[in-house]
mmCIF file of C-alpha atoms and ligand atoms in Angstrom:
data_model
loop_
_atom_site.group_PDB
_atom_site.id
_atom_site.type_symbol
_atom_site.label_atom_id
_atom_site.label_comp_id
_atom_site.label_asym_id
_atom_site.label_seq_id
_atom_site.Cartn_x
_atom_site.Cartn_y
_atom_site.Cartn_z
ATOM 1 C CA MET Q 348 -52.329 52.099 70.578
ATOM 2 C CA LYS Q 349 -52.404 55.380 68.447
ATOM 3 C CA PRO Q 350 -53.878 55.102 65.407
ATOM 4 C CA ILE Q 351 -51.852 53.785 61.895
ATOM 5 C CA LYS Q 352 -50.965 56.119 59.242
ATOM 6 C CA MET Q 353 -48.645 56.144 56.475
ATOM 7 C CA VAL Q 354 -46.543 58.982 57.142
ATOM 8 C CA ASP Q 355 -46.799 59.812 60.619
ATOM 9 C CA LEU Q 356 -46.083 64.068 60.533
ATOM 10 C CA GLN Q 357 -48.346 64.268 63.262
ATOM 11 C CA THR Q 358 -45.846 63.109 67.017
ATOM 12 C CA GLN Q 359 -43.421 64.232 63.870
ATOM 13 C CA TYR Q 360 -44.197 68.085 64.950
ATOM 14 C CA GLN Q 361 -45.184 67.335 68.336
ATOM 15 C CA ASN Q 362 -41.833 65.999 69.223
ATOM 16 C CA ILE Q 363 -40.084 69.068 67.551
ATOM 17 C CA LYS Q 364 -42.939 71.754 68.437
ATOM 18 C CA THR Q 365 -40.514 74.403 69.932
ATOM 19 C CA GLN Q 366 -37.777 74.674 68.213
ATOM 20 C CA ILE Q 367 -40.096 75.001 64.670
ATOM 21 C CA ASP Q 368 -42.597 77.250 65.817
ATOM 22 C CA ALA Q 369 -40.010 79.703 67.042
ATOM 23 C CA ALA Q 370 -37.393 78.563 63.784
ATOM 24 C CA ILE Q 371 -41.302 79.179 61.700
ATOM 25 C CA GLN Q 372 -41.479 82.663 64.093
ATOM 26 C CA GLN Q 373 -38.387 84.401 63.309
ATOM 27 C CA VAL Q 374 -38.871 83.987 59.648
ATOM 28 C CA ILE Q 375 -42.381 85.971 60.165
ATOM 29 C CA ASP Q 376 -40.926 88.418 62.430
ATOM 30 C CA SER Q 377 -38.070 89.009 59.805
ATOM 31 C CA THR Q 378 -40.067 89.325 57.552
ATOM 32 C CA ALA Q 379 -37.568 88.277 54.712
ATOM 33 C CA PHE Q 380 -39.529 85.050 52.886
ATOM 34 C CA ILE Q 381 -37.602 85.365 49.473
ATOM 35 C CA ASN Q 382 -34.252 84.833 50.732
ATOM 36 C CA GLY Q 383 -33.744 84.854 54.098
ATOM 37 C CA PRO Q 384 -30.628 84.301 56.205
ATOM 38 C CA ALA Q 385 -32.810 80.781 56.894
ATOM 39 C CA VAL Q 386 -31.778 79.515 52.808
ATOM 40 C CA ASN Q 387 -28.252 79.643 52.816
ATOM 41 C CA ASP Q 388 -27.949 79.232 56.961
ATOM 42 C CA PHE Q 389 -29.637 75.689 55.244
ATOM 43 C CA LYS Q 390 -27.548 75.736 52.650
ATOM 44 C CA THR Q 391 -24.621 75.387 54.405
ATOM 45 C CA ASP Q 392 -25.918 73.448 57.036
ATOM 46 C CA LEU Q 393 -26.566 71.219 53.607
ATOM 47 C CA GLU Q 394 -23.751 71.010 52.347
ATOM 48 C CA LYS Q 395 -21.680 69.715 55.161
ATOM 49 C CA TYR Q 396 -24.421 66.962 56.351
ATOM 50 C CA LEU Q 397 -23.752 65.636 52.361
ATOM 51 C CA ASN Q 398 -19.722 66.198 52.627
ATOM 52 C CA VAL Q 399 -20.412 67.550 48.900
ATOM 53 C CA LYS Q 400 -19.579 71.758 47.558
ATOM 54 C CA HIS Q 401 -22.144 73.262 46.474
ATOM 55 C CA VAL Q 402 -26.071 72.596 47.384
ATOM 56 C CA ILE Q 403 -28.988 74.812 44.946
ATOM 57 C CA PRO Q 404 -31.738 75.035 47.193
ATOM 58 C CA CYS Q 405 -35.260 75.122 44.661
ATOM 59 C CA ALA Q 406 -39.508 74.738 44.873
ATOM 60 C CA ASN Q 407 -39.472 71.349 44.183
ATOM 61 C CA GLY Q 408 -37.991 67.580 44.050
ATOM 62 C CA THR Q 409 -39.642 68.232 39.837
ATOM 63 C CA ASP Q 410 -37.994 71.640 39.525
ATOM 64 C CA ALA Q 411 -34.892 69.862 40.535
ATOM 65 C CA LEU Q 412 -34.888 67.617 38.264
ATOM 66 C CA GLN Q 413 -35.876 70.052 35.287
ATOM 67 C CA ILE Q 414 -33.288 73.049 36.493
ATOM 68 C CA ALA Q 415 -30.443 69.855 36.578
ATOM 69 C CA LEU Q 416 -31.076 69.210 32.702
ATOM 70 C CA MET Q 417 -31.559 72.834 31.268
ATOM 71 C CA SER Q 418 -28.223 73.439 32.753
ATOM 72 C CA LEU Q 419 -26.805 70.609 30.387
ATOM 73 C CA ASP Q 420 -27.363 71.697 26.992
ATOM 74 C CA LEU Q 421 -28.587 69.699 25.553
ATOM 75 C CA LYS Q 422 -30.364 69.579 22.001
ATOM 76 C CA PRO Q 423 -34.061 68.482 21.212
ATOM 77 C CA GLY Q 424 -34.139 64.775 20.774
ATOM 78 C CA ASP Q 425 -30.954 63.933 23.122
ATOM 79 C CA GLU Q 426 -31.733 60.515 24.665
ATOM 80 C CA VAL Q 427 -32.458 60.322 28.254
ATOM 81 C CA ILE Q 428 -32.278 57.555 30.123
ATOM 82 C CA THR Q 429 -34.333 56.494 33.041
ATOM 83 C CA PRO Q 430 -35.164 53.304 34.557
ATOM 84 C CA THR Q 431 -39.302 52.830 34.024
ATOM 85 C CA PHE Q 432 -40.747 51.482 37.289
ATOM 86 C CA THR Q 433 -40.552 55.259 38.884
ATOM 87 C CA PHE Q 434 -42.763 58.096 39.744
ATOM 88 C CA ILE Q 435 -43.398 59.919 37.073
ATOM 89 C CA SER Q 436 -41.577 63.222 37.691
ATOM 90 C CA THR Q 437 -38.359 61.423 37.085
ATOM 91 C CA VAL Q 438 -39.646 61.649 33.055
ATOM 92 C CA GLU Q 439 -41.990 64.581 33.032
ATOM 93 C CA VAL Q 440 -39.160 66.660 33.291
ATOM 94 C CA VAL Q 441 -37.316 64.997 29.872
ATOM 95 C CA ALA Q 442 -40.643 65.183 27.911
ATOM 96 C CA LEU Q 443 -41.210 68.220 29.040
ATOM 97 C CA LEU Q 444 -37.890 69.681 27.684
ATOM 98 C CA GLY Q 445 -38.386 67.934 24.424
ATOM 99 C CA LEU Q 446 -35.913 65.655 25.052
ATOM 100 C CA LYS Q 447 -36.499 61.864 24.276
ATOM 101 C CA PRO Q 448 -36.594 59.924 27.284
ATOM 102 C CA VAL Q 449 -35.542 55.813 27.144
ATOM 103 C CA PHE Q 450 -36.661 53.950 29.557
ATOM 104 C CA VAL Q 451 -35.000 50.887 31.513
ATOM 105 C CA ASP Q 452 -35.759 47.578 33.180
ATOM 106 C CA VAL Q 453 -35.281 47.451 36.775
ATOM 107 C CA ASP Q 454 -33.802 44.997 39.254
ATOM 108 C CA PRO Q 455 -36.485 42.183 40.715
ATOM 109 C CA ASP Q 456 -34.503 42.532 43.975
ATOM 110 C CA THR Q 457 -33.228 46.318 44.510
ATOM 111 C CA PHE Q 458 -35.923 47.552 43.126
ATOM 112 C CA ASN Q 459 -33.564 49.599 41.435
ATOM 113 C CA ILE Q 460 -31.772 50.400 37.068
ATOM 114 C CA ASN Q 461 -30.933 48.030 35.711
ATOM 115 C CA THR Q 462 -27.288 48.322 34.430
ATOM 116 C CA ASN Q 463 -27.433 45.353 32.034
ATOM 117 C CA ASP Q 464 -30.105 47.306 30.678
ATOM 118 C CA LEU Q 465 -29.197 50.356 30.831
ATOM 119 C CA ARG Q 466 -26.596 49.579 28.455
ATOM 120 C CA LYS Q 467 -28.092 48.160 26.315
ATOM 121 C CA ALA Q 468 -29.832 51.239 26.012
ATOM 122 C CA ILE Q 469 -27.413 53.661 24.486
ATOM 123 C CA THR Q 470 -27.537 54.793 21.842
ATOM 124 C CA LYS Q 471 -24.819 57.758 19.445
ATOM 125 C CA ASN Q 472 -28.275 59.758 20.426
ATOM 126 C CA THR Q 473 -27.511 58.816 24.419
ATOM 127 C CA LYS Q 474 -26.423 62.650 26.360
ATOM 128 C CA ALA Q 475 -27.829 61.066 30.135
ATOM 129 C CA ILE Q 476 -29.189 58.992 32.605
ATOM 130 C CA ILE Q 477 -31.293 59.731 35.781
ATOM 131 C CA PRO Q 478 -31.073 56.894 37.740
ATOM 132 C CA VAL Q 479 -33.413 56.592 40.542
ATOM 133 C CA HIS Q 480 -32.350 55.659 44.405
ATOM 134 C CA LEU Q 481 -35.697 54.626 44.982
ATOM 135 C CA PHE Q 482 -37.122 53.550 48.195
ATOM 136 C CA GLY Q 483 -34.760 54.754 50.171
ATOM 137 C CA GLN Q 484 -31.170 52.461 48.351
ATOM 138 C CA CYS Q 485 -29.201 53.241 46.389
ATOM 139 C CA ALA Q 486 -28.736 52.265 42.714
ATOM 140 C CA ASP Q 487 -25.554 50.870 41.535
ATOM 141 C CA MET Q 488 -23.440 54.013 41.237
ATOM 142 C CA GLU Q 489 -20.667 52.957 41.056
ATOM 143 C CA GLU Q 490 -21.423 51.132 37.697
ATOM 144 C CA ILE Q 491 -24.070 53.523 36.537
ATOM 145 C CA MET Q 492 -20.330 55.894 36.317
ATOM 146 C CA LYS Q 493 -18.460 53.387 35.140
ATOM 147 C CA ILE Q 494 -21.291 53.466 32.314
ATOM 148 C CA ALA Q 495 -21.160 56.941 31.682
ATOM 149 C CA LYS Q 496 -18.044 57.519 31.297
ATOM 150 C CA GLU Q 497 -17.662 54.526 28.841
ATOM 151 C CA ASN Q 498 -20.066 56.810 27.236
ATOM 152 C CA ASN Q 499 -19.409 60.567 27.611
ATOM 153 C CA LEU Q 500 -22.550 61.001 29.506
ATOM 154 C CA TYR Q 501 -23.886 63.016 32.316
ATOM 155 C CA VAL Q 502 -25.841 61.656 35.363
ATOM 156 C CA ILE Q 503 -28.531 62.664 37.680
ATOM 157 C CA GLU Q 504 -29.398 61.170 40.535
ATOM 158 C CA ASP Q 505 -32.774 61.273 41.655
ATOM 159 C CA ASN Q 506 -32.524 61.666 44.885
ATOM 160 C CA ALA Q 507 -35.994 62.577 46.546
ATOM 161 C CA GLN Q 508 -36.324 58.806 48.636
ATOM 162 C CA ALA Q 509 -32.971 58.291 49.204
ATOM 163 C CA ILE Q 510 -31.604 61.493 51.344
ATOM 164 C CA GLY Q 511 -28.656 60.786 53.531
ATOM 165 C CA ALA Q 512 -28.576 57.385 52.214
ATOM 166 C CA GLU Q 513 -24.593 56.370 52.017
ATOM 167 C CA PHE Q 514 -22.703 54.201 49.014
ATOM 168 C CA ARG Q 515 -19.816 52.357 49.146
ATOM 169 C CA PHE Q 516 -17.901 51.892 46.075
ATOM 170 C CA SER Q 517 -14.939 48.901 45.693
ATOM 171 C CA ASP Q 518 -12.312 51.081 47.551
ATOM 172 C CA GLY Q 519 -13.851 51.157 50.794
ATOM 173 C CA LYS Q 520 -14.607 54.947 49.703
ATOM 174 C CA ILE Q 521 -18.339 55.672 51.236
ATOM 175 C CA SER Q 522 -20.444 58.445 49.547
ATOM 176 C CA LYS Q 523 -23.526 60.500 50.029
ATOM 177 C CA SER Q 524 -26.070 59.340 48.022
ATOM 178 C CA GLY Q 525 -26.750 62.279 45.657
ATOM 179 C CA THR Q 526 -23.329 63.187 45.379
ATOM 180 C CA ILE Q 527 -21.903 61.266 42.905
ATOM 181 C CA GLY Q 528 -23.399 62.031 39.966
ATOM 182 C CA ASP Q 529 -22.663 65.598 38.193
ATOM 183 C CA ILE Q 530 -25.759 66.437 39.766
ATOM 184 C CA GLY Q 531 -27.729 65.136 42.413
ATOM 185 C CA CYS Q 532 -30.935 66.725 42.982
ATOM 186 C CA THR Q 533 -33.508 65.908 46.227
ATOM 187 C CA SER Q 534 -37.449 66.619 47.106
ATOM 188 C CA PHE Q 535 -38.427 67.967 50.639
ATOM 189 C CA PHE Q 536 -42.221 66.825 50.629
ATOM 190 C CA PRO Q 537 -44.730 66.593 53.422
ATOM 191 C CA SER Q 538 -43.813 62.735 53.871
ATOM 192 C CA LYS Q 539 -39.542 62.764 52.119
ATOM 193 C CA ASN Q 540 -37.435 61.396 54.245
ATOM 194 C CA LEU Q 541 -36.348 65.503 55.009
ATOM 195 C CA GLY Q 542 -39.722 66.607 54.628
ATOM 196 C CA CYS Q 543 -40.495 70.510 54.950
ATOM 197 C CA TYR Q 544 -44.167 71.414 56.151
ATOM 198 C CA GLY Q 545 -45.015 72.667 52.183
ATOM 199 C CA ASP Q 546 -43.475 71.334 49.070
ATOM 200 C CA GLY Q 547 -39.421 72.298 48.656
ATOM 201 C CA GLY Q 548 -36.525 70.975 46.951
ATOM 202 C CA ALA Q 549 -32.604 71.438 46.376
ATOM 203 C CA LEU Q 550 -29.827 70.275 43.607
ATOM 204 C CA PHE Q 551 -26.425 69.056 44.839
ATOM 205 C CA THR Q 552 -23.338 69.146 42.277
ATOM 206 C CA ASN Q 553 -19.286 68.801 43.762
ATOM 207 C CA SER Q 554 -18.295 70.933 40.100
ATOM 208 C CA ASP Q 555 -18.174 75.098 40.608
ATOM 209 C CA GLN Q 556 -19.546 75.728 36.892
ATOM 210 C CA LEU Q 557 -22.174 73.923 37.439
ATOM 211 C CA ALA Q 558 -23.496 75.529 40.500
ATOM 212 C CA GLU Q 559 -22.843 78.739 38.948
ATOM 213 C CA LYS Q 560 -24.798 77.888 36.257
ATOM 214 C CA LEU Q 561 -27.196 76.049 38.375
ATOM 215 C CA SER Q 562 -27.980 78.708 40.927
ATOM 216 C CA TYR Q 563 -28.595 81.236 37.694
ATOM 217 C CA ILE Q 564 -31.138 79.428 35.973
ATOM 218 C CA VAL Q 565 -33.172 78.451 39.370
ATOM 219 C CA ASN Q 566 -33.731 83.018 40.100
ATOM 220 C CA HIS Q 567 -34.595 83.545 36.500
ATOM 221 C CA GLY Q 568 -31.373 82.420 34.934
ATOM 222 C CA MET Q 569 -30.088 85.559 36.883
ATOM 223 C CA GLN Q 570 -26.307 86.962 37.391
ATOM 224 C CA ARG Q 571 -27.332 90.023 37.870
ATOM 225 C CA ARG Q 572 -30.437 91.738 39.120
ATOM 226 C CA TYR Q 573 -32.462 92.417 35.831
ATOM 227 C CA TYR Q 574 -29.316 90.637 33.463
ATOM 228 C CA HIS Q 575 -30.678 87.270 31.901
ATOM 229 C CA ASP Q 576 -27.587 85.223 30.555
ATOM 230 C CA TYR Q 577 -29.819 82.158 31.172
ATOM 231 C CA ILE Q 578 -33.050 80.795 30.383
ATOM 232 C CA GLY Q 579 -34.005 79.964 33.541
ATOM 233 C CA VAL Q 580 -37.553 79.135 36.029
ATOM 234 C CA ASN Q 581 -38.803 80.781 39.386
ATOM 235 C CA SER Q 582 -38.159 77.703 41.868
ATOM 236 C CA ARG Q 583 -36.703 79.104 45.350
ATOM 237 C CA LEU Q 584 -36.996 77.461 48.433
ATOM 238 C CA ASP Q 585 -39.501 79.852 50.985
ATOM 239 C CA THR Q 586 -37.438 81.369 53.640
ATOM 240 C CA ILE Q 587 -39.665 79.584 56.464
ATOM 241 C CA GLN Q 588 -39.318 76.153 54.385
ATOM 242 C CA ALA Q 589 -35.989 76.728 55.090
ATOM 243 C CA ALA Q 590 -35.973 77.788 58.235
ATOM 244 C CA ILE Q 591 -38.377 74.873 58.719
ATOM 245 C CA LEU Q 592 -35.607 72.377 56.764
ATOM 246 C CA LYS Q 593 -32.568 73.571 59.300
ATOM 247 C CA VAL Q 594 -34.229 72.359 61.897
ATOM 248 C CA LYS Q 595 -34.844 68.737 60.701
ATOM 249 C CA LEU Q 596 -31.750 67.943 59.068
ATOM 250 C CA GLN Q 597 -30.529 68.138 63.234
ATOM 251 C CA TYR Q 598 -33.270 65.123 63.384
ATOM 252 C CA LEU Q 599 -31.937 63.674 59.978
ATOM 253 C CA ASP Q 600 -29.503 60.579 60.686
ATOM 254 C CA SER Q 601 -32.440 60.656 64.058
ATOM 255 C CA TYR Q 602 -35.361 59.827 62.172
ATOM 256 C CA ILE Q 603 -32.966 57.638 59.620
ATOM 257 C CA THR Q 604 -32.447 54.487 62.748
ATOM 258 C CA ALA Q 605 -35.932 55.082 63.926
ATOM 259 C CA ARG Q 606 -37.139 53.733 59.936
ATOM 260 C CA GLN Q 607 -34.044 51.354 59.674
ATOM 261 C CA LYS Q 608 -35.593 49.434 63.174
ATOM 262 C CA ALA Q 609 -38.529 49.962 62.006
ATOM 263 C CA ALA Q 610 -37.682 48.005 58.886
ATOM 264 C CA LEU Q 611 -35.501 45.552 60.865
ATOM 265 C CA TYR Q 612 -38.793 45.257 62.796
ATOM 266 C CA TYR Q 613 -40.505 43.823 59.322
ATOM 267 C CA ASP Q 614 -37.963 41.572 58.861
ATOM 268 C CA ASN Q 615 -37.632 40.045 61.799
ATOM 269 C CA ALA Q 616 -41.165 39.211 61.163
ATOM 270 C CA PHE Q 617 -42.108 37.743 57.114
ATOM 271 C CA ALA Q 618 -38.148 37.115 56.514
ATOM 272 C CA ASN Q 619 -39.650 33.150 57.284
ATOM 273 C CA GLU Q 620 -42.955 33.656 55.615
ATOM 274 C CA PRO Q 621 -42.295 32.119 52.511
ATOM 275 C CA LYS Q 622 -45.680 34.329 50.535
ATOM 276 C CA LEU Q 623 -43.505 37.435 50.894
ATOM 277 C CA LYS Q 624 -40.147 38.373 50.158
ATOM 278 C CA ILE Q 625 -39.017 41.243 51.875
ATOM 279 C CA PRO Q 626 -36.754 43.812 50.708
ATOM 280 C CA ALA Q 627 -33.217 43.031 49.451
ATOM 281 C CA ARG Q 628 -30.551 44.805 50.888
ATOM 282 C CA TYR Q 629 -28.249 45.875 48.397
ATOM 283 C CA ALA Q 630 -24.740 45.694 49.723
ATOM 284 C CA LYS Q 631 -22.947 48.679 48.276
ATOM 285 C CA SER Q 632 -25.275 50.546 49.605
ATOM 286 C CA SER Q 633 -27.143 51.350 52.862
ATOM 287 C CA HIS Q 634 -31.203 51.341 53.208
ATOM 288 C CA VAL Q 635 -33.016 54.749 54.597
ATOM 289 C CA PHE Q 636 -36.470 52.929 54.344
ATOM 290 C CA HIS Q 637 -38.187 56.434 52.635
ATOM 291 C CA GLN Q 638 -40.862 52.907 52.023
ATOM 292 C CA TYR Q 639 -40.414 49.057 53.286
ATOM 293 C CA THR Q 640 -41.646 47.603 49.695
ATOM 294 C CA LEU Q 641 -43.147 43.818 50.768
ATOM 295 C CA GLN Q 642 -43.670 41.487 47.059
ATOM 296 C CA ALA Q 643 -47.110 38.927 47.294
ATOM 297 C CA ILE Q 644 -45.395 36.252 45.988
ATOM 298 C CA ASP Q 645 -48.702 34.295 45.197
ATOM 299 C CA PHE Q 646 -51.658 35.424 46.809
ATOM 300 C CA SER Q 647 -53.599 38.532 45.936
ATOM 301 C CA ARG Q 648 -51.657 41.233 47.320
ATOM 302 C CA ASP Q 649 -55.121 43.469 46.512
ATOM 303 C CA GLU Q 650 -57.248 41.314 49.069
ATOM 304 C CA LEU Q 651 -54.415 41.277 51.618
ATOM 305 C CA ILE Q 652 -55.284 45.574 51.601
ATOM 306 C CA ASN Q 653 -58.435 45.415 52.463
ATOM 307 C CA PHE Q 654 -58.235 43.087 54.356
ATOM 308 C CA LEU Q 655 -55.517 45.172 56.141
ATOM 309 C CA GLN Q 656 -57.735 48.497 55.882
ATOM 310 C CA ALA Q 657 -60.719 46.732 57.193
ATOM 311 C CA LYS Q 658 -58.455 46.864 60.344
ATOM 312 C CA GLN Q 659 -57.273 50.128 59.950
ATOM 313 C CA ILE Q 660 -54.368 49.918 58.586
ATOM 314 C CA PRO Q 661 -52.751 51.251 55.845
ATOM 315 C CA ALA Q 662 -51.268 50.243 53.246
ATOM 316 C CA MET Q 663 -50.895 51.458 49.806
ATOM 317 C CA ILE Q 664 -48.953 50.166 45.951
ATOM 318 C CA TYR Q 665 -46.148 52.044 45.257
ATOM 319 C CA TYR Q 666 -46.211 51.934 42.029
ATOM 320 C CA PRO Q 667 -49.038 50.933 40.154
ATOM 321 C CA VAL Q 668 -48.398 51.253 36.632
ATOM 322 C CA PRO Q 669 -45.399 51.162 35.613
ATOM 323 C CA LEU Q 670 -44.094 54.825 33.551
ATOM 324 C CA HIS Q 671 -43.742 53.288 29.930
ATOM 325 C CA LEU Q 672 -47.948 51.983 30.342
ATOM 326 C CA GLN Q 673 -48.244 55.125 30.843
ATOM 327 C CA LYS Q 674 -50.849 56.486 28.372
ATOM 328 C CA ALA Q 675 -49.574 60.467 28.542
ATOM 329 C CA TYR Q 676 -45.666 58.527 28.060
ATOM 330 C CA GLN Q 677 -46.920 55.668 24.800
ATOM 331 C CA SER Q 678 -45.061 57.726 21.607
ATOM 332 C CA TYR Q 679 -41.937 57.174 23.592
ATOM 333 C CA VAL Q 680 -41.975 53.352 24.029
ATOM 334 C CA LYS Q 681 -40.603 51.080 21.404
ATOM 335 C CA GLN Q 682 -41.562 48.671 19.637
ATOM 336 C CA ASN Q 683 -40.899 45.524 20.956
ATOM 337 C CA GLU Q 684 -38.891 47.478 24.149
ATOM 338 C CA LYS Q 685 -40.532 44.498 27.130
ATOM 339 C CA TYR Q 686 -40.370 45.026 29.997
ATOM 340 C CA PRO Q 687 -41.121 41.241 32.024
ATOM 341 C CA ILE Q 688 -39.390 42.832 35.766
ATOM 342 C CA ALA Q 689 -41.792 46.273 36.406
ATOM 343 C CA GLU Q 690 -44.177 44.888 34.784
ATOM 344 C CA HIS Q 691 -44.546 41.992 37.043
ATOM 345 C CA LEU Q 692 -43.159 44.305 40.514
ATOM 346 C CA SER Q 693 -46.526 46.514 39.710
ATOM 347 C CA LYS Q 694 -49.096 44.320 40.210
ATOM 348 C CA ILE Q 695 -47.117 42.667 43.254
ATOM 349 C CA VAL Q 696 -45.508 45.568 45.862
ATOM 350 C CA PHE Q 697 -47.343 46.685 48.105
ATOM 351 C CA SER Q 698 -45.928 48.977 50.728
ATOM 352 C CA LEU Q 699 -46.512 48.872 54.700
ATOM 353 C CA PRO Q 700 -47.426 52.096 56.939
ATOM 354 C CA MET Q 701 -42.983 53.856 57.090
ATOM 355 C CA HIS Q 702 -41.499 56.757 59.403
ATOM 356 C CA THR Q 703 -40.399 57.647 62.560
ATOM 357 C CA GLU Q 704 -43.214 57.748 64.745
ATOM 358 C CA LEU Q 705 -43.976 53.722 64.674
ATOM 359 C CA ASP Q 706 -44.116 51.999 68.458
ATOM 360 C CA GLU Q 707 -43.928 48.252 68.976
ATOM 361 C CA GLU Q 708 -47.407 48.280 70.037
ATOM 362 C CA GLN Q 709 -48.271 49.538 66.095
ATOM 363 C CA LEU Q 710 -45.701 47.791 64.376
ATOM 364 C CA GLU Q 711 -46.638 44.308 66.538
ATOM 365 C CA TYR Q 712 -50.083 44.610 65.454
ATOM 366 C CA ILE Q 713 -49.757 45.193 61.960
ATOM 367 C CA THR Q 714 -47.145 42.497 61.308
ATOM 368 C CA SER Q 715 -49.563 40.356 62.707
ATOM 369 C CA SER Q 716 -52.585 40.800 61.149
ATOM 370 C CA VAL Q 717 -50.320 40.785 57.785
ATOM 371 C CA LEU Q 718 -49.211 36.686 59.028
ATOM 372 C CA GLU Q 719 -53.335 36.099 60.602
ATOM 373 C CA PHE Q 720 -54.433 37.401 56.799
ATOM 374 C CA ILE Q 721 -51.133 34.582 54.845
ATOM 375 C CA ASN Q 722 -52.027 32.232 56.905
ATOM 376 C CA LYS Q 723 -55.883 32.088 57.242
HETATM 377 C C1 LIG W 2116 -41.135 62.470 45.570
HETATM 378 C C2 LIG W 2116 -39.976 62.900 44.436
HETATM 379 C C3 LIG W 2116 -40.659 63.372 42.759
HETATM 380 C C4 LIG W 2116 -40.935 64.339 42.829
HETATM 381 O O1 LIG W 2116 -40.663 65.383 44.523
HETATM 382 P P1 LIG W 2116 -41.914 66.936 44.341
HETATM 383 O O2 LIG W 2116 -40.716 67.396 45.457
HETATM 384 O O3 LIG W 2116 -42.986 65.797 44.655
HETATM 385 O O4 LIG W 2116 -41.643 67.451 42.951
HETATM 386 C C5 LIG W 2116 -39.168 62.676 42.359
HETATM 387 N N1 LIG W 2116 -39.089 61.907 42.226
HETATM 388 C C6 LIG W 2116 -39.017 60.572 43.169
HETATM 389 C C7 LIG W 2116 -38.510 59.561 43.036
HETATM 390 C C8 LIG W 2116 -39.740 61.291 44.243
HETATM 391 O O5 LIG W 2116 -40.416 60.523 45.240
#
């Protein structure tokens, strides 16, 4: 059996090595390392794939979130709502820009922002919402867009984990995740569903006005060389990374299918096991399984993880501490504000290996090992 990894980037690379190596070599031969032709080629391909008017590549997913917020003319102290159960980037950039993060609890089934709590968190100072499509499944974007419209709020989708997922509105309209709010942000970190070979990220928008501003901000706020209309940052996608992403984008749908197949294998093995809660599927969204995350019902998740480790099966906890309990963010937490769901989830969730190269032998070994622990 091949060794089991959380994410197997080696096998994935071996399968497309000829194309990737040629793409990288071409950039080196051209020496167009910054804003070379591959950046614009990839941008155009991704616009087509997502069916969105504008993609603005940048250096990483965290920058994408920061640049999105910078484009919205917010003032210090303006409130930005984020779920408390997510990766730190989502809130880090809010605090860095002098804005005020407001945390909201999540849904116990989908792990995504609870829209009832979201409504209650809105004040006269609220300016934006950053829903996160956690683990590869969209938050309830129909309800979130409705709330945003009623309260005149911007919506920035944190789509770092869900590129390629599809959201279905009640009227039947289908949109790719990240293209529904005012701005969508994604990450091409190597282990993400569309990963490059270093850092990378992008912003998506259907607004010509925002797209123009975002494209200046990523490049020092510069419209014409050495004329700076906005305060910007230096956050470009390297040409080599763009060339790699252009190749890998062709495989994204097959990668999604491979992840969904592995998830289904896990589902079938665990669905009738009362001590495990398999990831809920939300009717309005497809699930692209950045992570396959189970909930441990009435047993010690940590003991299971140790048991699996001894059998050379990695398992991870995403995320062990919700944002409102992180030391650096204590000054933003309102007294008496409670987040019972996120706190509970952080104690019982664990994620099994999930990537594009899992084979049946590995899946059988992983699932039978999990069941062996639970039934012993
Ligand atoms: C990975 C990730 C980011 C940040 O992306 P980087 O490219 O690592 O900066 C932001 N939000 C979420 C939910 C992520 O998973």
